[in-house]
Short mmCIF file of C-alpha atoms and ligand atoms in Angstrom, two decimals:
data_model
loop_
_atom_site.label_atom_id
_atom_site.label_comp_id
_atom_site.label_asym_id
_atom_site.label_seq_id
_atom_site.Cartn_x
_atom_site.Cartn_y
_atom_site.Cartn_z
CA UNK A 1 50.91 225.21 230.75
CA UNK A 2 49.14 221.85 229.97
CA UNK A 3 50.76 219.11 232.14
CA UNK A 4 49.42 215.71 231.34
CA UNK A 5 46.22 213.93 233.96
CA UNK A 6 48.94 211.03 234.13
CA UNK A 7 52.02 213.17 235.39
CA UNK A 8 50.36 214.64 237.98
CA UNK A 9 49.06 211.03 239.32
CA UNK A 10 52.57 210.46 238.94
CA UNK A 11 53.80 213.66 240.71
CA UNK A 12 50.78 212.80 243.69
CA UNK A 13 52.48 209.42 244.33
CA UNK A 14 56.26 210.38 244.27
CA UNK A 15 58.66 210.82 246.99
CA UNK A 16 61.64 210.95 245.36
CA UNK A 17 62.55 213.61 242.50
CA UNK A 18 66.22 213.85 240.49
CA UNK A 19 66.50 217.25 238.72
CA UNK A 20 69.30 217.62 236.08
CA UNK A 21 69.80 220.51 234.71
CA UNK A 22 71.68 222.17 231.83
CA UNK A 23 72.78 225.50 230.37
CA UNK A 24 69.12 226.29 229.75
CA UNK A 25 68.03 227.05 232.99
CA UNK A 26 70.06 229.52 233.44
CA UNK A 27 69.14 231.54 230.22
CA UNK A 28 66.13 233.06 231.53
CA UNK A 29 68.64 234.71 234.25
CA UNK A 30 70.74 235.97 231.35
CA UNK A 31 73.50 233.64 231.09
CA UNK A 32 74.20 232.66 227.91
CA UNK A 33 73.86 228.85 226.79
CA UNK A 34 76.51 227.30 224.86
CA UNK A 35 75.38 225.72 222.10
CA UNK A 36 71.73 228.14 221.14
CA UNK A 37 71.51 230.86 219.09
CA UNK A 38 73.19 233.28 220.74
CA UNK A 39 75.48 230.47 222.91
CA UNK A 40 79.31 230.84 224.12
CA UNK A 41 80.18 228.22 221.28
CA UNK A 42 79.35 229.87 218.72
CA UNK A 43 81.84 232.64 218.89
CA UNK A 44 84.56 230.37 220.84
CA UNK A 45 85.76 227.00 220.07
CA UNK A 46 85.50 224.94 223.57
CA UNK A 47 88.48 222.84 223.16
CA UNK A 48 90.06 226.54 222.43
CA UNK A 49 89.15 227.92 225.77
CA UNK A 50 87.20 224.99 227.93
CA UNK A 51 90.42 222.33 228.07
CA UNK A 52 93.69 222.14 229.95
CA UNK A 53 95.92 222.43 226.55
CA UNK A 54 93.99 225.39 225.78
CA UNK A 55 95.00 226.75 229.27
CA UNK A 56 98.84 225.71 229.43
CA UNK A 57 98.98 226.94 225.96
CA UNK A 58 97.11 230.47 226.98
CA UNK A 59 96.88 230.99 230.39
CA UNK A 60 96.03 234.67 230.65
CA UNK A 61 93.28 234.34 227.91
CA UNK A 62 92.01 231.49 229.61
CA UNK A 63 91.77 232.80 233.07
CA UNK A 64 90.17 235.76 231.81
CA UNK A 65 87.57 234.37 229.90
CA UNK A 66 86.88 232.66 233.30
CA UNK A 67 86.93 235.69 235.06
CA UNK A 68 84.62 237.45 232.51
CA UNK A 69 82.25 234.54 232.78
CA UNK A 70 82.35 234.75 236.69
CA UNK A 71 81.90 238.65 236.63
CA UNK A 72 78.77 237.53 234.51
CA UNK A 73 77.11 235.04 237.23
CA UNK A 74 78.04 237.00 240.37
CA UNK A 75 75.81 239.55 238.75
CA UNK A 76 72.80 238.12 237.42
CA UNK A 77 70.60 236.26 239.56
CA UNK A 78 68.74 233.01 240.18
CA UNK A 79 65.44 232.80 238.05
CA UNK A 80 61.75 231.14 238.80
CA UNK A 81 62.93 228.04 237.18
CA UNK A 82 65.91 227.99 240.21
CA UNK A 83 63.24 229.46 242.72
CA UNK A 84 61.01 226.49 241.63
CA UNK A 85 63.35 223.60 242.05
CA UNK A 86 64.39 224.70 245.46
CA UNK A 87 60.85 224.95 246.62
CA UNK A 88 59.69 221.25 245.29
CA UNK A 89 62.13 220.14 248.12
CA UNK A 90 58.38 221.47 250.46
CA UNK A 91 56.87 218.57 248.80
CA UNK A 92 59.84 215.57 248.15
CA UNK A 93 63.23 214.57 248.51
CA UNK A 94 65.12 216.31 245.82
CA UNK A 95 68.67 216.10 244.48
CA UNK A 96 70.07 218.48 241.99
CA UNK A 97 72.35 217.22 239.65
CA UNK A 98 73.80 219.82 237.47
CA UNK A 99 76.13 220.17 234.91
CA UNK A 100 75.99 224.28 235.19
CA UNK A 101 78.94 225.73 236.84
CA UNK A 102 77.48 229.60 237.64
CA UNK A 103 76.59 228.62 241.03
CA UNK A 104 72.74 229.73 240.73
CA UNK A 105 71.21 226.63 242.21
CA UNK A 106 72.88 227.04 245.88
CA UNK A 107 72.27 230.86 245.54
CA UNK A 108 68.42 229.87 244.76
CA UNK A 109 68.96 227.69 247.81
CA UNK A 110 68.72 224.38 246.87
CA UNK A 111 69.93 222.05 249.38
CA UNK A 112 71.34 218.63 247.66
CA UNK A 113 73.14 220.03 244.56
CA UNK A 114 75.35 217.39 242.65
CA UNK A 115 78.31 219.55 240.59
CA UNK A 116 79.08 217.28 237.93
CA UNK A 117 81.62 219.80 236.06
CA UNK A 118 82.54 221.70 239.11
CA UNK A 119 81.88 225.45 239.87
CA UNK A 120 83.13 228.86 238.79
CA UNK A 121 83.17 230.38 242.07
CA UNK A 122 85.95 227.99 243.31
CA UNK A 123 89.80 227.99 241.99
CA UNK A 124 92.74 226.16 242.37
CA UNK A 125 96.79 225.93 241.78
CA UNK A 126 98.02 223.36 238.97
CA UNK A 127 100.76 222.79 241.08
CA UNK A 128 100.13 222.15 245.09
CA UNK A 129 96.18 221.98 244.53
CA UNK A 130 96.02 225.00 246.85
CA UNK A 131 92.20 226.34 246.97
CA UNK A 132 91.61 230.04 246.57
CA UNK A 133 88.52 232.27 247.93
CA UNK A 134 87.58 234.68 245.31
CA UNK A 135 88.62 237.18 247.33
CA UNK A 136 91.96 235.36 248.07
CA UNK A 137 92.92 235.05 244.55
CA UNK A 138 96.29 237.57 244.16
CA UNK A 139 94.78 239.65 241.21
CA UNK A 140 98.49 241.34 240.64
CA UNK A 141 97.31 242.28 236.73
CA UNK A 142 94.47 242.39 234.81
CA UNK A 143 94.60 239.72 232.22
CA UNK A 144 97.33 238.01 233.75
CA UNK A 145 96.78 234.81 235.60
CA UNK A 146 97.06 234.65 239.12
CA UNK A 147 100.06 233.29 240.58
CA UNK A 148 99.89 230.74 243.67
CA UNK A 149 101.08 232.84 246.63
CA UNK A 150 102.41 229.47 248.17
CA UNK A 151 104.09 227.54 245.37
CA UNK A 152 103.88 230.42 242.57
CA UNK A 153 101.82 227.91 240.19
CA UNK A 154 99.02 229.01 238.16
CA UNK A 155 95.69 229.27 239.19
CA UNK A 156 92.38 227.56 237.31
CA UNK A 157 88.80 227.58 237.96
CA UNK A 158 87.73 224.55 239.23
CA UNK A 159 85.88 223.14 236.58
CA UNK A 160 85.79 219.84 234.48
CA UNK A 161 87.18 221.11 231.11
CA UNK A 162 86.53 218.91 228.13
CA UNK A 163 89.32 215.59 228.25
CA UNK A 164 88.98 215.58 232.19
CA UNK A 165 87.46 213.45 234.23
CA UNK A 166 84.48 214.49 236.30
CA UNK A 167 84.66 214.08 239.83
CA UNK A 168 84.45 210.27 240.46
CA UNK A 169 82.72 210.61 243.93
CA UNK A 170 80.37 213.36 242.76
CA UNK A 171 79.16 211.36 239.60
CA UNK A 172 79.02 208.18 241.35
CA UNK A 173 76.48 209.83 243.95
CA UNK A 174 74.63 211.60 241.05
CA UNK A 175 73.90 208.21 239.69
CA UNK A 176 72.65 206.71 242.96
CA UNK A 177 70.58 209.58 243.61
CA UNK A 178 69.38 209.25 239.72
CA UNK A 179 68.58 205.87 239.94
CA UNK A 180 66.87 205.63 243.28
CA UNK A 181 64.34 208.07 242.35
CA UNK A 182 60.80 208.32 241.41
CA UNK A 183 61.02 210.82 238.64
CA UNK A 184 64.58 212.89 236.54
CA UNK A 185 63.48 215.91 235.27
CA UNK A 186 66.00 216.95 232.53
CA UNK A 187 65.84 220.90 231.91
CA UNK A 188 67.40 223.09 229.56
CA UNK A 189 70.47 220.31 228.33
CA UNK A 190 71.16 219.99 224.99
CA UNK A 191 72.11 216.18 226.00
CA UNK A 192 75.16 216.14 223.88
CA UNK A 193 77.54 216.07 226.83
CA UNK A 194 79.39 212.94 228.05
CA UNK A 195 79.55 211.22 230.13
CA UNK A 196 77.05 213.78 231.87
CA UNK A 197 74.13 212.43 230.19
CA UNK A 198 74.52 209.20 231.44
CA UNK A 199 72.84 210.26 234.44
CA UNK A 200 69.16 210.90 233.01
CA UNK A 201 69.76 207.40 231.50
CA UNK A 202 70.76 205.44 234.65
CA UNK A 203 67.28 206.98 235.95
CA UNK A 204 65.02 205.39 233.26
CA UNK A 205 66.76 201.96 233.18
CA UNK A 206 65.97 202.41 236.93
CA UNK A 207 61.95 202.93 236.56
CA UNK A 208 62.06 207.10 236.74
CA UNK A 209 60.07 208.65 234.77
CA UNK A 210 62.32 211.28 232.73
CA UNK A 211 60.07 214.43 231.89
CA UNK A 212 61.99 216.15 229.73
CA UNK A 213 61.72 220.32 229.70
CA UNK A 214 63.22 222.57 227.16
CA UNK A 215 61.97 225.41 224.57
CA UNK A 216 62.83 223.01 221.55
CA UNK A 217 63.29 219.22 220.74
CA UNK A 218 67.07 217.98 221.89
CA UNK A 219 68.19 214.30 221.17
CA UNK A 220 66.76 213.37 224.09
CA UNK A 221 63.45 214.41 223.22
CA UNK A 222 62.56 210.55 222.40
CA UNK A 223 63.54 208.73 225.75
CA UNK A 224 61.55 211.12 227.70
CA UNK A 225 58.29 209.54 228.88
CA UNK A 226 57.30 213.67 229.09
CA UNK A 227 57.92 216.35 227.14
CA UNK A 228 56.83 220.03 228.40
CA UNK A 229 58.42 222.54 225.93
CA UNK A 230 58.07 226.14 227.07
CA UNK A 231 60.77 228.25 228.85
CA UNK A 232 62.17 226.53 232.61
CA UNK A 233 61.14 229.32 234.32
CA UNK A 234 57.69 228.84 233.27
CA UNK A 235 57.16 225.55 233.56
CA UNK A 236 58.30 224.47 236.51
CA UNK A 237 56.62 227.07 238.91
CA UNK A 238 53.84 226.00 236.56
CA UNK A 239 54.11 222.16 237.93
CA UNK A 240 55.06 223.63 241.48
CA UNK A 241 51.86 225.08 241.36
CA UNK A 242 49.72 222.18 240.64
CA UNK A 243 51.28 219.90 242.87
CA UNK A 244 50.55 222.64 245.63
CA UNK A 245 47.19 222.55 244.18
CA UNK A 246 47.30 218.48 244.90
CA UNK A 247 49.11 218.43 247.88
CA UNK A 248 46.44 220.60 249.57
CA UNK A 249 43.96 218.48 248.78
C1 BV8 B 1 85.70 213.27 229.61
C2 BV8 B 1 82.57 223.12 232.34
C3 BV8 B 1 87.38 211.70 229.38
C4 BV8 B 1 83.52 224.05 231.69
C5 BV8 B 1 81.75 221.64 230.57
C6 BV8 B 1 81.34 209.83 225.78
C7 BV8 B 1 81.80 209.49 227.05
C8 BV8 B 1 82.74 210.28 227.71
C9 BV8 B 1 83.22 211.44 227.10
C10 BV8 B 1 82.76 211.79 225.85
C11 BV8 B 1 81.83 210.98 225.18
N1 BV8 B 1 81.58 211.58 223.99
C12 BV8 B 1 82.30 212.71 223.88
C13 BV8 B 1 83.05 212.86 224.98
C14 BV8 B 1 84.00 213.94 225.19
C15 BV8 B 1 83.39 215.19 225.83
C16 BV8 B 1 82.04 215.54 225.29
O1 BV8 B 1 81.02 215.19 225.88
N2 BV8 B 1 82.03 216.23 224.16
C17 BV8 B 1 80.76 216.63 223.56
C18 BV8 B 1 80.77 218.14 223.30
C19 BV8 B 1 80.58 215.84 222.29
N3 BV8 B 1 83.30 214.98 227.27
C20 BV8 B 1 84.35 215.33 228.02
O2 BV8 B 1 85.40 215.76 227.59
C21 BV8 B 1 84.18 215.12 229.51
N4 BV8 B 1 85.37 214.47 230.02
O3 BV8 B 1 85.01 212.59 228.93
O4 BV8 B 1 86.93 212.88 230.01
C22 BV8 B 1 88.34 211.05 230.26
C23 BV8 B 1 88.10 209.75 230.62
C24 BV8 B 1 89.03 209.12 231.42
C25 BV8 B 1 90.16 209.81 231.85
C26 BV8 B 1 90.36 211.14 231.50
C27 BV8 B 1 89.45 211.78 230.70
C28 BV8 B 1 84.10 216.45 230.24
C29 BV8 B 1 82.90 217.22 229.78
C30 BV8 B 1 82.74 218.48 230.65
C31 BV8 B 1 83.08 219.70 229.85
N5 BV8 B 1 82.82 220.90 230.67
N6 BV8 B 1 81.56 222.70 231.36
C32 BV8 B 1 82.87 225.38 231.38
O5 BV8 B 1 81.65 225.55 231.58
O6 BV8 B 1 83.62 226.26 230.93
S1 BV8 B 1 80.57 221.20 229.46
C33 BV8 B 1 79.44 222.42 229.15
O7 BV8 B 1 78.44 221.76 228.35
C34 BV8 B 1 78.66 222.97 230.34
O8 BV8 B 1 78.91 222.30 231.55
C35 BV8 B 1 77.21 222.70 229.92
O9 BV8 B 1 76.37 222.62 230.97
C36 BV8 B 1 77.39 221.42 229.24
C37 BV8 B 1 76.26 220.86 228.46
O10 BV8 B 1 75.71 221.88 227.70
P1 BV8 B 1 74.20 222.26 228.05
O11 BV8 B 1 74.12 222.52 229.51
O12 BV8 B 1 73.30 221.22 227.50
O13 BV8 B 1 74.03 223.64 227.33
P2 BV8 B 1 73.68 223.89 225.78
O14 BV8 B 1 73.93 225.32 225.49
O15 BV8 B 1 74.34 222.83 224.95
O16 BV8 B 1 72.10 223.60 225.68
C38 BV8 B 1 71.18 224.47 226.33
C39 BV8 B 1 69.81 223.84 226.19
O17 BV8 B 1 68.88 224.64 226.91
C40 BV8 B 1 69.31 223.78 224.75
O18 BV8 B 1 68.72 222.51 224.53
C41 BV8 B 1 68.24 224.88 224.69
O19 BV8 B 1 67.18 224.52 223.81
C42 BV8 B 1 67.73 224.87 226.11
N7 BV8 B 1 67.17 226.14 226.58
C43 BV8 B 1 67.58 227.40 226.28
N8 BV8 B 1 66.83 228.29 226.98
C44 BV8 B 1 65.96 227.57 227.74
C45 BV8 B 1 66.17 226.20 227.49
N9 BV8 B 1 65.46 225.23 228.09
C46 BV8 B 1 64.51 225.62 228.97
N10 BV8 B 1 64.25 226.92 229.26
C47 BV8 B 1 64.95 227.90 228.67
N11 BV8 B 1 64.66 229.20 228.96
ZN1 ZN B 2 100.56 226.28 244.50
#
């Protein structure tokens, strides 16, 4: 991996480092993306599955693409590209901001991780707001959606599905966090998600350098200041390693 004489000057002098992350880096650990080759998209429409009217209109089929999708995260497992992230915070202050909901980053144990469209693991009634536990949720069926034991509402994953807002407190941090740091990395995002892709934005007009990394060239490709194509799980033990490299000299 050829990282540029200038981004590692860079990389010797920063403090501060924003990572935000997409679909992609989660490939490598077998997850599909949703918009590549073999992505979730292509078979399903989103607003058919990943949006409230979908799930009033089909609950069951809904929930249990959810729970197929969770069965699919609980088993796979973090990849170097995770590994790598959560090790750079050795060497700066990092924040992850990502827009992944499989829960990989805090399993790779990352410490400051931003959930811009929520997470998977967590699930809530439409009705009282009551949070469930995976293991809490009252599985009565297969294929049926879970009932609220308290108000007898249904239960969701607690995820931003498209047409709802993102969590106002966690995007508003994501943005400080974005903009008050040295350098964004953007890996494995497709950048076609709003208003998630903001975020890499409010960090150049701040001064970051973006350094962009993904297998192929996105729309973003042109406001990076950096581009390393190869595969996340490469490249960034790759960079881990030379700023090891620097940081023992
Ligand atoms: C909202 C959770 C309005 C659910 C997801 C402008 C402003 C605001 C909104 C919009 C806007 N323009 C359009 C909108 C509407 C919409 C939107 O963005 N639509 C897009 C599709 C055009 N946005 C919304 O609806 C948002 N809400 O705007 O509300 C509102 C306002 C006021 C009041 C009320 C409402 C909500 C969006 C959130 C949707 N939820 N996920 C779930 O997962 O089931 S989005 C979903 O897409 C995932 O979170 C995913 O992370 C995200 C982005 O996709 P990517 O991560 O980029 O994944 P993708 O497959 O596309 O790309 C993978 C990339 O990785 C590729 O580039 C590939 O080359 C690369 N790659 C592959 N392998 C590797 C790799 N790179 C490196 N290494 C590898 N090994
Ligand atoms: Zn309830």
């Amino acid at each position: 991996m050829d990282i540029p004489e200038s981004l590692l000057n860079i990389l010797k002098s920063a403090e501060k480092i924003t990572f935000f992350t997409g679909a992609g880096i989660s490939a490598e650990s077998g997850i599909s993306t949703f918009r590549g080759a073999d992505g979730l998209w292509n078979k399903l429409k989103p607003e058919e599955l990943a949006s409230f009217d979908a799930f009033m209109k089909n609950p069951d089929i809904v929930w249990e693409w959810y729970e197929h999708r969770r069965s699919i995260a609980n088993e796979k497992q973090p990849n170097s590209g995770h590994y790598a992230i959560a090790e750079f915070e050795k060497f700066y202050k990092v924040v992850v901001v990502t827009q992944n909901v499989d829960n990989l980053h805090c399993r790779a144990g990352s410490s400051n991780i931003l959930e811009l469209h929520g997470n998977i693991m967590r699930n809530y009634c439409i009705n009282c707001r009551k949070f469930y536990e995976d293991s809490e949720i009252p599985r009565l069926e297969k294929g049926k959606v879970p009932e609220c034991t308290v108000c007898g509402g249904w239960i969701r994953p607690d995820v931003v599905w498209f047409g709802e807002m993102l969590p106002q407190d966690v995007y508003n941090n994501a943005e400080f966090h974005a903009s008050t740091s040295d350098i964004c990395f953007v890996v494995g995002t497709s950048a076609v998600v709003y208003p998630a892709m903001y975020i890499p934005f409010s960090a150049k007009s701040s001064g970051a350098v973006l350094v962009e990394v993904n297998i192929e060239k996105t729309d973003f490709s042109s406001e990076a200041h950096y581009n390393l194509f190869g595969k996340s799980g490469e490249v960034l033990p790759a960079v881990l390693n030379k700023i090891k490299e620097l940081k023992a000299i």
